mmCIF file of C-alpha atoms and ligand atoms in Angstrom:
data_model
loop_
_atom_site.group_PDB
_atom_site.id
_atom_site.type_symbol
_atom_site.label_atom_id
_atom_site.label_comp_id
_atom_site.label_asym_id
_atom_site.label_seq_id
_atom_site.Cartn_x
_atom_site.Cartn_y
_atom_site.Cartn_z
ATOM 1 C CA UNK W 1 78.319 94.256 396.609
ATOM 2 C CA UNK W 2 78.071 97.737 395.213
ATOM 3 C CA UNK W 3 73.920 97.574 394.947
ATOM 4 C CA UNK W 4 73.054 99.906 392.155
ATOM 5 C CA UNK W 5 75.808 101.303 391.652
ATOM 6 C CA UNK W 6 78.682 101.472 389.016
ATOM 7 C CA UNK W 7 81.488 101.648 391.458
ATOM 8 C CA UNK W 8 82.547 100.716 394.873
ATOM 9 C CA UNK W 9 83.642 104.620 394.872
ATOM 10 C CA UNK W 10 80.113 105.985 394.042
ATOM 11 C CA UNK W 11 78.440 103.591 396.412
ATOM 12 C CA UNK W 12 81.097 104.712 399.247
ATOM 13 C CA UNK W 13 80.404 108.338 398.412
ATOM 14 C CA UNK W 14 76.826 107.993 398.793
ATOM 15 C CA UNK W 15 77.120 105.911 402.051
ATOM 16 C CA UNK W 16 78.695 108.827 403.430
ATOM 17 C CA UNK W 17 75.444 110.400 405.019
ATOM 18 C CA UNK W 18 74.850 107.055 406.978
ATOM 19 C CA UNK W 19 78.507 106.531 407.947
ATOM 20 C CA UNK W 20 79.394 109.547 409.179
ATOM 21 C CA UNK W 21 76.028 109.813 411.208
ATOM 22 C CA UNK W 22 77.288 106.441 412.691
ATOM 23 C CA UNK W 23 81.236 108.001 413.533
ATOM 24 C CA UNK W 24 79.693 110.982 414.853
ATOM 25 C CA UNK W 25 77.638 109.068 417.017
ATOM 26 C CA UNK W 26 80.281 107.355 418.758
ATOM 27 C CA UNK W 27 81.926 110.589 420.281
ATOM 28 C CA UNK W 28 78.729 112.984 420.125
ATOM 29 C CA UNK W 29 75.400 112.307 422.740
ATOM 30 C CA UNK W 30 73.210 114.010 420.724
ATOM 31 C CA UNK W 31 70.638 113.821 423.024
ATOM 32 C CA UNK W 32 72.505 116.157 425.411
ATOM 33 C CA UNK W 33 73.846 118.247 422.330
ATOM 34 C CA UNK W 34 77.446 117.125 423.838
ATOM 35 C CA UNK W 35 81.238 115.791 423.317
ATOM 36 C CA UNK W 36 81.522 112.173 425.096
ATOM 37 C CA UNK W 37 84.794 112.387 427.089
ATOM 38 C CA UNK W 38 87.366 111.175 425.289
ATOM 39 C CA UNK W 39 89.582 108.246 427.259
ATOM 40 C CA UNK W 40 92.684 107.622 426.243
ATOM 41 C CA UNK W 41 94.572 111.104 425.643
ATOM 42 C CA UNK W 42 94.199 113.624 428.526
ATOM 43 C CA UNK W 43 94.001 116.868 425.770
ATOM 44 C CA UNK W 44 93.786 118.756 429.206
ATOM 45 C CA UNK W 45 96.822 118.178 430.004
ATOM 46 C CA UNK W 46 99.417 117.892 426.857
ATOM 47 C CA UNK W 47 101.368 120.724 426.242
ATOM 48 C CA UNK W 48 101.015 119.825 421.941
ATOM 49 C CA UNK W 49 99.359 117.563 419.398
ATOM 50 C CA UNK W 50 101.760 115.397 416.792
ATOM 51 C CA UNK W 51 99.959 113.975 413.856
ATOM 52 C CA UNK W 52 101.436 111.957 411.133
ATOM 53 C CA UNK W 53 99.557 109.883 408.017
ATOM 54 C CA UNK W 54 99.804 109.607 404.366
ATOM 55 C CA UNK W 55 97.969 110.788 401.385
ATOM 56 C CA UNK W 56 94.126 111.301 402.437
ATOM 57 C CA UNK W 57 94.718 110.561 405.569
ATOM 58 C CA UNK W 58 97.384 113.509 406.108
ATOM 59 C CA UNK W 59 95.290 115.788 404.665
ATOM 60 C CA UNK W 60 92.183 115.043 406.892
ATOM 61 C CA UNK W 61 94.632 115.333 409.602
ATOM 62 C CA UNK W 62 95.752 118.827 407.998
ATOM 63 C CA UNK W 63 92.047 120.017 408.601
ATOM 64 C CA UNK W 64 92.157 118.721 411.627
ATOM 65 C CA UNK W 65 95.288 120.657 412.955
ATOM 66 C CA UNK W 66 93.101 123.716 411.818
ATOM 67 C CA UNK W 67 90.540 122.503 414.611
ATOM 68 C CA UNK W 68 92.776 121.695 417.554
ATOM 69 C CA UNK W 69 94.617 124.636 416.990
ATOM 70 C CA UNK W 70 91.686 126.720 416.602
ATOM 71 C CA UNK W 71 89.363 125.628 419.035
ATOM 72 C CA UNK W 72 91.399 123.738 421.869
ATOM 73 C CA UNK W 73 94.584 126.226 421.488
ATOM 74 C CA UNK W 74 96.721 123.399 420.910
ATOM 75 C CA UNK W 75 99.628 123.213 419.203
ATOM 76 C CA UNK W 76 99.549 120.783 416.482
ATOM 77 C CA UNK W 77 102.509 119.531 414.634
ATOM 78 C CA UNK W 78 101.693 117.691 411.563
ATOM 79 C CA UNK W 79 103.402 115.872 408.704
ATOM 80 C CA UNK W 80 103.113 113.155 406.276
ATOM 81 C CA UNK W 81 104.506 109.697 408.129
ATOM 82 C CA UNK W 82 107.635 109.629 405.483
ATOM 83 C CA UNK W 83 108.898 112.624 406.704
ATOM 84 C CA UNK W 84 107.571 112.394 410.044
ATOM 85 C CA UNK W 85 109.693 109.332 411.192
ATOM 86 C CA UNK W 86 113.310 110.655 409.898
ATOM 87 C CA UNK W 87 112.728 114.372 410.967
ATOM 88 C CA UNK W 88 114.223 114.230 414.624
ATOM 89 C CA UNK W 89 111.178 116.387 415.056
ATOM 90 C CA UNK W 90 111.431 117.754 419.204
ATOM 91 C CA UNK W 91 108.927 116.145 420.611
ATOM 92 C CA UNK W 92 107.989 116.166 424.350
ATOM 93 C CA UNK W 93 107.286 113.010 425.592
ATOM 94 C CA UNK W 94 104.347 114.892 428.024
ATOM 95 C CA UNK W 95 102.247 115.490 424.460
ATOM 96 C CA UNK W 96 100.222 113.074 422.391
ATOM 97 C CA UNK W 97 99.707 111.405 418.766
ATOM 98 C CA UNK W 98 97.698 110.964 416.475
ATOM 99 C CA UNK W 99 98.233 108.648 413.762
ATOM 100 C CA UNK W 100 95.162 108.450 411.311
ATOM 101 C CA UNK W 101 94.921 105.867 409.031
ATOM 102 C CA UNK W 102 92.057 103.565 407.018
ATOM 103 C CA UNK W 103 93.454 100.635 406.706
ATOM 104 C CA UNK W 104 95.774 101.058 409.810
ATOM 105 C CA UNK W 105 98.681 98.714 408.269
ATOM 106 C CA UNK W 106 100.123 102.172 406.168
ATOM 107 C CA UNK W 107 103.713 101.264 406.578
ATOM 108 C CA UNK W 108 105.462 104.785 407.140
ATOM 109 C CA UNK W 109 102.009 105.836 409.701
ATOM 110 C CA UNK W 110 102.904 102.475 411.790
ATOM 111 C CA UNK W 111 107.012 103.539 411.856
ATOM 112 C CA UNK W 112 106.238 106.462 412.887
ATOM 113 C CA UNK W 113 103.722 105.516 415.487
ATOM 114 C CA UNK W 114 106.768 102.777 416.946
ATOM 115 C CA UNK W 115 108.602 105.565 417.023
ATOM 116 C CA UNK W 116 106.566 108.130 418.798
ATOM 117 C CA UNK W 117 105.859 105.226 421.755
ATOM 118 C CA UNK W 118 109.378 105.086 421.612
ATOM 119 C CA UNK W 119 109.819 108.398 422.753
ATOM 120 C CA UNK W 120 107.332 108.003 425.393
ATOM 121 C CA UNK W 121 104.057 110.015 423.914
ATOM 122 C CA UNK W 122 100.922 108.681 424.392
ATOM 123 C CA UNK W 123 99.658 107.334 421.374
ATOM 124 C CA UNK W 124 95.858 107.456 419.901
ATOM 125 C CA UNK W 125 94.934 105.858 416.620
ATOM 126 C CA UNK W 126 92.371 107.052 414.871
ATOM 127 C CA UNK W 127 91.339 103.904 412.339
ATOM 128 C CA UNK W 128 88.976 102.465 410.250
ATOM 129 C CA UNK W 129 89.476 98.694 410.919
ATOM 130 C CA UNK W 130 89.613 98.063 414.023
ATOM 131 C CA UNK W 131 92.061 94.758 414.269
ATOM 132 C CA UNK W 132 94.698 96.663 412.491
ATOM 133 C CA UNK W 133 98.235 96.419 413.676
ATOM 134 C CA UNK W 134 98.375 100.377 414.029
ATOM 135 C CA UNK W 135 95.207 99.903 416.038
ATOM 136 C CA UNK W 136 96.490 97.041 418.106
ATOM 137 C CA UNK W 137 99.943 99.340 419.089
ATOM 138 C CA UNK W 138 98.402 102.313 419.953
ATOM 139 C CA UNK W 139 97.595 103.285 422.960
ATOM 140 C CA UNK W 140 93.791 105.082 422.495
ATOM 141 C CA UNK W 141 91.771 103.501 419.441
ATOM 142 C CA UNK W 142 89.342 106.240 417.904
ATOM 143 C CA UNK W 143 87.358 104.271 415.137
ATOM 144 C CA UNK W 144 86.091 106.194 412.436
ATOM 145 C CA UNK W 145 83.299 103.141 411.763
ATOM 146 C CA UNK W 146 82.932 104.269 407.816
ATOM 147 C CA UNK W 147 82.441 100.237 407.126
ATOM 148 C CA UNK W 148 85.103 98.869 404.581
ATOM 149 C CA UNK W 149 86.147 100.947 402.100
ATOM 150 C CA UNK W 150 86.795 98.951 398.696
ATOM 151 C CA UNK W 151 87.416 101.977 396.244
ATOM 152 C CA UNK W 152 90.893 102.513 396.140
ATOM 153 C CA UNK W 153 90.152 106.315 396.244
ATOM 154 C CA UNK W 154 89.605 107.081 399.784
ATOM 155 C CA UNK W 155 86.095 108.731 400.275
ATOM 156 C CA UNK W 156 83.933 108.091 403.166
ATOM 157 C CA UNK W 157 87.300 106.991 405.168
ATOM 158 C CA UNK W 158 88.171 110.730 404.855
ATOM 159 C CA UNK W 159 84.954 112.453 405.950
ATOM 160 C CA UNK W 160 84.592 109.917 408.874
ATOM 161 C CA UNK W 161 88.203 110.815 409.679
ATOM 162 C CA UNK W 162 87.178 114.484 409.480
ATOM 163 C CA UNK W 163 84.062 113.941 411.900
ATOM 164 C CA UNK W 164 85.820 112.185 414.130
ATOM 165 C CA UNK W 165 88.937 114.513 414.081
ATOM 166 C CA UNK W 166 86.363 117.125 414.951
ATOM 167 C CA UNK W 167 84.768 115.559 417.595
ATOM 168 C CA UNK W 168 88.107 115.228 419.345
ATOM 169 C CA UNK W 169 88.663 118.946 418.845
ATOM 170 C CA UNK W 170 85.544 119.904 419.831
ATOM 171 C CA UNK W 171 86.305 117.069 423.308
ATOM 172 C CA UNK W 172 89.696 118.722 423.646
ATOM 173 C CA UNK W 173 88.491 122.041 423.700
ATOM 174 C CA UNK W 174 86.048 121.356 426.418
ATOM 175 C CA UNK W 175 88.544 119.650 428.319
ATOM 176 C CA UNK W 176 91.220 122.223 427.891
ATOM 177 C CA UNK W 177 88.072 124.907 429.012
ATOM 178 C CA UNK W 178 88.971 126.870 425.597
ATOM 179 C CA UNK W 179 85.734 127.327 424.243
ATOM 180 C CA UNK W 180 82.443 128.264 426.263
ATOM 181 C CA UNK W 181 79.833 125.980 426.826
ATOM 182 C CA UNK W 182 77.850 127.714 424.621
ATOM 183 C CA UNK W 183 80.012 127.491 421.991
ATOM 184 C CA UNK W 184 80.597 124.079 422.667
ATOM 185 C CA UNK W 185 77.228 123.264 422.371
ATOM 186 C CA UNK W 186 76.645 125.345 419.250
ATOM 187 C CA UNK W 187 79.583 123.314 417.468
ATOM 188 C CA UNK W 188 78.037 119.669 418.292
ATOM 189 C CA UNK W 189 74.792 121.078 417.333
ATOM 190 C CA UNK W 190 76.263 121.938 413.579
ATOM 191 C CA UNK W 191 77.624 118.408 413.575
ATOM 192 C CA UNK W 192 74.626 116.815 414.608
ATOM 193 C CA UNK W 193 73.206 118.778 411.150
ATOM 194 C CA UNK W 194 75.817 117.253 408.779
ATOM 195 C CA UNK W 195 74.995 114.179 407.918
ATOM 196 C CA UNK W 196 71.276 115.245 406.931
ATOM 197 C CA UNK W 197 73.207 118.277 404.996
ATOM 198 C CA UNK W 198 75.558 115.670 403.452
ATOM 199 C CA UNK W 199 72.336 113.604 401.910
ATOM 200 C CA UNK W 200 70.635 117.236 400.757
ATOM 201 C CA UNK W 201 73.989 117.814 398.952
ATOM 202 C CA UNK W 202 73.855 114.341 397.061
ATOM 203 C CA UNK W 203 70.563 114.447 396.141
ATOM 204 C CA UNK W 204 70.992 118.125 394.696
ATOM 205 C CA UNK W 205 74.147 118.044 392.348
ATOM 206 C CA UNK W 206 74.546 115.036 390.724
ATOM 207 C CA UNK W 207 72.981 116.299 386.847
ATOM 208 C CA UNK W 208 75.305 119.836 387.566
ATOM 209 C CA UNK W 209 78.044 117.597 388.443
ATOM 210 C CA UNK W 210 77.970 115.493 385.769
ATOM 211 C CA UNK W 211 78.268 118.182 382.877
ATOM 212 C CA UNK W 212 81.195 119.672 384.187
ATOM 213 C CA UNK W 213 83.281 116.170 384.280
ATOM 214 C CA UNK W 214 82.263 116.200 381.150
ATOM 215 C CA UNK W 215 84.491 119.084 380.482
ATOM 216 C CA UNK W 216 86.981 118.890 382.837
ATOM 217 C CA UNK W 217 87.509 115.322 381.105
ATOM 218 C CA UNK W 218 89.530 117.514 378.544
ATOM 219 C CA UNK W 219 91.832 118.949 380.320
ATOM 220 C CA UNK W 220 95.683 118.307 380.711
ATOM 221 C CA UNK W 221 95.966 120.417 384.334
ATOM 222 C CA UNK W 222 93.089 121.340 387.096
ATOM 223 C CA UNK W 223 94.248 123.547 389.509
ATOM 224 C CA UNK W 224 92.308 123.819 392.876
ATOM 225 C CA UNK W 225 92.369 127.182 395.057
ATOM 226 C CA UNK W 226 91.161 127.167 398.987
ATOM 227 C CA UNK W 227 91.810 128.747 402.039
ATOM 228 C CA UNK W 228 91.884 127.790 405.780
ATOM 229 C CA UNK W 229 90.433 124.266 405.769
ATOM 230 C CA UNK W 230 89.917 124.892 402.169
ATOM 231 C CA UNK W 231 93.364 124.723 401.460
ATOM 232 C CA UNK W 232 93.836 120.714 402.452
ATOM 233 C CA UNK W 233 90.750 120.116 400.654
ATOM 234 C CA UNK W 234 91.886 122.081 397.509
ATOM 235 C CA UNK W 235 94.709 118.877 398.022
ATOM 236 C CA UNK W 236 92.552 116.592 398.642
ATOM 237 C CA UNK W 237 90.163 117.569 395.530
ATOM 238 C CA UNK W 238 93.570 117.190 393.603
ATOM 239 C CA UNK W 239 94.757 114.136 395.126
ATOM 240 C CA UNK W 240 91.400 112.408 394.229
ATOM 241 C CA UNK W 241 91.429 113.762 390.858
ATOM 242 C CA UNK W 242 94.809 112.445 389.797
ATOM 243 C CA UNK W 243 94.167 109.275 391.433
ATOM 244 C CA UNK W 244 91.239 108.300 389.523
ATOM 245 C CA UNK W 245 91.123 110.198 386.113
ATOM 246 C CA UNK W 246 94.967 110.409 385.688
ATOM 247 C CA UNK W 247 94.676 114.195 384.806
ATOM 248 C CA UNK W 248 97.117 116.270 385.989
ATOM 249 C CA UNK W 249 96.426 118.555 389.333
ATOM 250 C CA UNK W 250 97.307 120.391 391.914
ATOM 251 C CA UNK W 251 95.811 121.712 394.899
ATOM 252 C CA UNK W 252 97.528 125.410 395.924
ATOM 253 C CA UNK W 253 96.736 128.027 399.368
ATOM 254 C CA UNK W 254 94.973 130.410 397.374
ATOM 255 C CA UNK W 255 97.275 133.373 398.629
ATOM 256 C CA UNK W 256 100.382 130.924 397.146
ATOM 257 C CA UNK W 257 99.087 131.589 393.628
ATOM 258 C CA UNK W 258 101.030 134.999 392.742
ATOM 259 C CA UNK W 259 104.038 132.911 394.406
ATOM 260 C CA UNK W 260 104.225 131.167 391.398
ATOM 261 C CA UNK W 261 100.699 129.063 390.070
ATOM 262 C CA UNK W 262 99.541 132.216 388.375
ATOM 263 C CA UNK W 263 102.180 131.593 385.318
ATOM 264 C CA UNK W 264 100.052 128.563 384.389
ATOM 265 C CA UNK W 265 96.961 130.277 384.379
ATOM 266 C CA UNK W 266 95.250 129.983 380.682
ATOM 267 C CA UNK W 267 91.752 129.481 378.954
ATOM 268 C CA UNK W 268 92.752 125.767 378.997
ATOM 269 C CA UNK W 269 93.501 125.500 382.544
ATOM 270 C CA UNK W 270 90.259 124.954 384.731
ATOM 271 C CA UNK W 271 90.626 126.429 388.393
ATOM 272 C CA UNK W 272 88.449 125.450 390.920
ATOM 273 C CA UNK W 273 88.103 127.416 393.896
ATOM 274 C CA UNK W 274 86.983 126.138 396.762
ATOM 275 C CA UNK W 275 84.880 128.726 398.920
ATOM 276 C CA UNK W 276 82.308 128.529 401.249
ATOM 277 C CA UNK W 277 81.238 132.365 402.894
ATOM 278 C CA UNK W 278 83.686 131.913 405.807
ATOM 279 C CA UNK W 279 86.308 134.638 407.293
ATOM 280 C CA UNK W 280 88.405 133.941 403.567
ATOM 281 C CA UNK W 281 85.611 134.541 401.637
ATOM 282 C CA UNK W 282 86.709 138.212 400.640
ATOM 283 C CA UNK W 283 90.146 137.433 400.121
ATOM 284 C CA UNK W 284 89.714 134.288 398.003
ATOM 285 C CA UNK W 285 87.320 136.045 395.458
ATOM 286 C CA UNK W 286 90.005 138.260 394.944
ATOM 287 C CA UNK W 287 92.760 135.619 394.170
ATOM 288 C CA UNK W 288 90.094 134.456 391.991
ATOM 289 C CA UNK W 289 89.391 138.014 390.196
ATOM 290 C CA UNK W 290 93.509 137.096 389.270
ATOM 291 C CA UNK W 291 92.934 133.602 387.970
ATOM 292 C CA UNK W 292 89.722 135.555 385.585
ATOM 293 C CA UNK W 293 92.087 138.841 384.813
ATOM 294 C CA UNK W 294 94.341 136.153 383.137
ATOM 295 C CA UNK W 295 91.610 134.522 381.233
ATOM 296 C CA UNK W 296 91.236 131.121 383.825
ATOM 297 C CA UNK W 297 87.844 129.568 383.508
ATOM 298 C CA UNK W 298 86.690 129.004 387.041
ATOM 299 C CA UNK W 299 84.741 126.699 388.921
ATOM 300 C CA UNK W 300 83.561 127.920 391.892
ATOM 301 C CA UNK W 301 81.993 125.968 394.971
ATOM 302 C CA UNK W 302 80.694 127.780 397.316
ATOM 303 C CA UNK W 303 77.576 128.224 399.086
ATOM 304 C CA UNK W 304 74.226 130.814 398.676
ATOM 305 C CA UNK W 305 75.610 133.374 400.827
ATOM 306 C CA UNK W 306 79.056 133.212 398.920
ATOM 307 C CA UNK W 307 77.297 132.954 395.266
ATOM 308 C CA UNK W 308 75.375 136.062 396.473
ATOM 309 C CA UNK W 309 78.259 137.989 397.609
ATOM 310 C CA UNK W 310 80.851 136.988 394.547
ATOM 311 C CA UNK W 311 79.991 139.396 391.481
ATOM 312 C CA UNK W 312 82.304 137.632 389.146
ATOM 313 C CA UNK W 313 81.427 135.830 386.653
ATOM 314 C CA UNK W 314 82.755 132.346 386.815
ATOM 315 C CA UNK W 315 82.029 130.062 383.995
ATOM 316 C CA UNK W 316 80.601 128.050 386.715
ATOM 317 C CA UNK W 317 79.226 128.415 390.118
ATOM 318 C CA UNK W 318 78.144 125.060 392.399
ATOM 319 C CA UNK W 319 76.025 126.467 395.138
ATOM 320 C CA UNK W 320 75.855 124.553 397.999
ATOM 321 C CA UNK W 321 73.564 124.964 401.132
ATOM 322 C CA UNK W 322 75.274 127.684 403.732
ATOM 323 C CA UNK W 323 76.906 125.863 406.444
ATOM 324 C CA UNK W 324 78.585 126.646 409.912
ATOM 325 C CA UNK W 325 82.430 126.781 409.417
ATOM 326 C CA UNK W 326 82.973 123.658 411.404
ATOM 327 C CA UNK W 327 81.212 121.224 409.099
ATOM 328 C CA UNK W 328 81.750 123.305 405.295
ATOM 329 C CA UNK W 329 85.049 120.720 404.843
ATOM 330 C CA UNK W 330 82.671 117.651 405.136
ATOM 331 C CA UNK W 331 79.949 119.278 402.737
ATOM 332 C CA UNK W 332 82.477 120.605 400.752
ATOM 333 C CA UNK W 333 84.029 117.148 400.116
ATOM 334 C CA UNK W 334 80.681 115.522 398.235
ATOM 335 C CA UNK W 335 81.333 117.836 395.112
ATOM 336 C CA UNK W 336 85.082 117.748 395.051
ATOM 337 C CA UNK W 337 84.601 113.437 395.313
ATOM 338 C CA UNK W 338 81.685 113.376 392.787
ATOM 339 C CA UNK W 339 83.386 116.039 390.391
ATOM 340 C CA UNK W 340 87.124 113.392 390.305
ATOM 341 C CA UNK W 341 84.336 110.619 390.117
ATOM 342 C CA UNK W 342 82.454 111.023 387.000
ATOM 343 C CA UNK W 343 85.400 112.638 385.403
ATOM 344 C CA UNK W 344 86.890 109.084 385.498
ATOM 345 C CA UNK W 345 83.905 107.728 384.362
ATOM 346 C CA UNK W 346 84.078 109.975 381.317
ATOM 347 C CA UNK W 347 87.268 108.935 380.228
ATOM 348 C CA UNK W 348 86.683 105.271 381.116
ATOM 349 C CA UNK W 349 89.424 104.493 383.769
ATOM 350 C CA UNK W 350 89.436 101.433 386.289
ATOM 351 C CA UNK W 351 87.593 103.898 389.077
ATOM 352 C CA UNK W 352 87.985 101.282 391.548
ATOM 353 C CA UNK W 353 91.409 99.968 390.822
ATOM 354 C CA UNK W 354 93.514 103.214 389.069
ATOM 355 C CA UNK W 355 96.804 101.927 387.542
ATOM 356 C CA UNK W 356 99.616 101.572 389.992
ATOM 357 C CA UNK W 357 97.660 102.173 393.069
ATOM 358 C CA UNK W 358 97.004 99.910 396.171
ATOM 359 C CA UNK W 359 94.392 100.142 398.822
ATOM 360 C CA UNK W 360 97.258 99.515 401.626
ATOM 361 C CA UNK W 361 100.571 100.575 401.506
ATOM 362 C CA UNK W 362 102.344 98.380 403.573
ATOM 363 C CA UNK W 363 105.994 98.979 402.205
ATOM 364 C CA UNK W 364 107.800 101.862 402.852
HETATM 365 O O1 M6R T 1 95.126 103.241 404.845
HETATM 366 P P1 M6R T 1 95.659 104.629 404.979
HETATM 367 O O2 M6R T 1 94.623 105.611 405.366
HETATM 368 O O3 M6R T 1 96.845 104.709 405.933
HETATM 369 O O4 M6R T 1 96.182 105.028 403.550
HETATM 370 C C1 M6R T 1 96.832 106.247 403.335
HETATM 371 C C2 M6R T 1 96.946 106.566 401.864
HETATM 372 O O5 M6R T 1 97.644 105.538 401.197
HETATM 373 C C3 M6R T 1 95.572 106.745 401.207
HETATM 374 O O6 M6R T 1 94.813 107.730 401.836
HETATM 375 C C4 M6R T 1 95.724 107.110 399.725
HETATM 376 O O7 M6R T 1 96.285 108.392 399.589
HETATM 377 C C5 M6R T 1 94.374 107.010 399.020
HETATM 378 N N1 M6R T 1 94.530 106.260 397.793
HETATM 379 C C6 M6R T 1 93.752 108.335 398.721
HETATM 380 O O8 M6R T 1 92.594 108.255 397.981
#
């Protein structure tokens, strides 16, 4: 039932408030403004992290290698389940995995999960439905509770993902006595904000969102620019894009664009830039100031500190509410999932069922 909606996508999107309130709640006593310990993986002990999923799910656990790494100081090697299972990667069989996946029946995530238990790592499976067969093999089960998710686009699976992902990071640092408790405390207390942030966000940009699909309904290539966690969800903002509308994109490290993107810069080429006013901030506005030198008509997300701070003129600016650095991937999702959204709308694709996609890819 998608209610009053036009989409299963749209209705997922704007369930995301509620849902990820509900994941968050599952790992997070707000209460006591702290992590739950986590059973199932001892993060104190593991000498490294392996992660492997496919399409939205590997790039939520791309963010997520950004947390571990950066909070719990531990190493995190990451790669998309195809690759993953053939690359004779060295893996100790004293560290962990994560496998994250929606539907938990992704054929290449569940190989590569066989083949991690194989090796003797402990195994966690981070999953939205909860009978799955990845699920059932693993050896930890973190549900991501986002409901079922009928769009074929992935939306609410990937910000649940990314709240739960943080959760363990935020667990694992604790554990691995990485972070103070003070800091520890000040990250679940940013988390405990999102969701409310999320549903400020949705109310706020729908009318601004709207006329820009409008435009970017006309182009042939979107590029999108971010840094740090940015950078997967410059992918991600691609990924969906391509998905659903069929336009061609690509999602690039914002330093990476003089490596090469720059030659396609031109007035017909939209660039979005992804940029909330974090520790990149600086040095993304000036890969942007190369994108406008060349005549690129930007987009640029970012938040009231960053719109403040950026005196370029970019043919468009989405200003989003300031955020703590922990939760800006999750609030910088809604625009990147509404802008792919009612640019499909525009140009009157199946939203829900894009051509040659399936929900589960259960062959390899
Ligand atoms: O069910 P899974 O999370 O394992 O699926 C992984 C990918 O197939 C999935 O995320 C796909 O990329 C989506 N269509 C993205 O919107």
């Amino acid at each position: 039932n998608k209610g009053n909606h036009r989409h299963f996508m749209e209705k997922e999107i704007y369930e995301q408030p509620e849902v990820t309130a509900h994941a968050l709640g599952h790992y997070i006593d707000f209460t006591q403004n702290r992590v739950d310990t986590v059973s199932g993986i001892d993060f104190a002990r593991i000498p490294s992290l392996a992660i492997a999923a496919c399409g939205t799910a590997y790039l939520a656990g791309l963010i997520g290698k950004y947390w571990f790494e950066r909070y719990a100081r531990l190493p995190v090697e990451i790669d998309v389940a195809s690759e993953f299972r053939y690359r004779e990667i060295p893996l100790s069989p004293r560290s962990a995995a994560l496998f994250i996946s929606q539907s938990g029946e992704t054929a290449d995530t569940l190989a590569s999960l066989r083949y991690c238990k194989g090796l003797g790592l402990k195994t966690g499976a981070v999953v939205n439905v909860g009978d799955s067969t990845i699920a059932r093999e693993a050896d930890a089960v973190f549900p991501i509770l986002a409901g079922p998710e009928i769009g074929v686009a992935s939306t609410k699976a990937f910000t649940c993902q990314l709240a739960v992902l943080a959760a363990l990071a935020v667990g694992a640092a604790r554990a691995r006595g990485t972070l103070s408790e003070d800091e520890v405390q000040a990250l679940v207390k940013s988390l405990a904000e999102m969701p409310r942030l999320m549903g400020q966000v949705l109310n706020s940009i729908q009318a601004e969102i709207e006329l820009l699909a409008r435009e970017l309904s006309k182009s042939h290539d979107v590029l999108y620019l971010g840094r740090g966690t940015s950078f997967p969800l410059a992918m991600e903002g691609a990924l969906k894009l391509k998905e659903i509308s069929y336009i061609h994109a690509e999602g690039y490290a914002a330093g990476e664009l003089k490596h090469g993107p720059i030659a396609l810069i031109d007035e017909n080429t939209p660039v979005i830039v992804i940029a909330p006013h974090d520790r990149f901030f600086d040095k993304t506005v000036s890969n942007m100031q190369e994108v406008a030198a060349r005549g690129g008509r930007i987009i640029l997300i970012t938040d009231e500190q960053g719109a403040a701070a950026s005196k370029l003129d970019a043919s468009h600016t989405i200003v989003l509410p300031a955020v703590d650095e922990i939760i800006a991937p999750m609030i910088f999702s809604l625009p990147i999932q509404l802008l792919a959204y009612n640019t499909a709308v525009f140009m009157g694709t199946d939203v829900d069922q894009p051509r040659n996609l399936a929900k589960s890819v259960t062959v390899e």
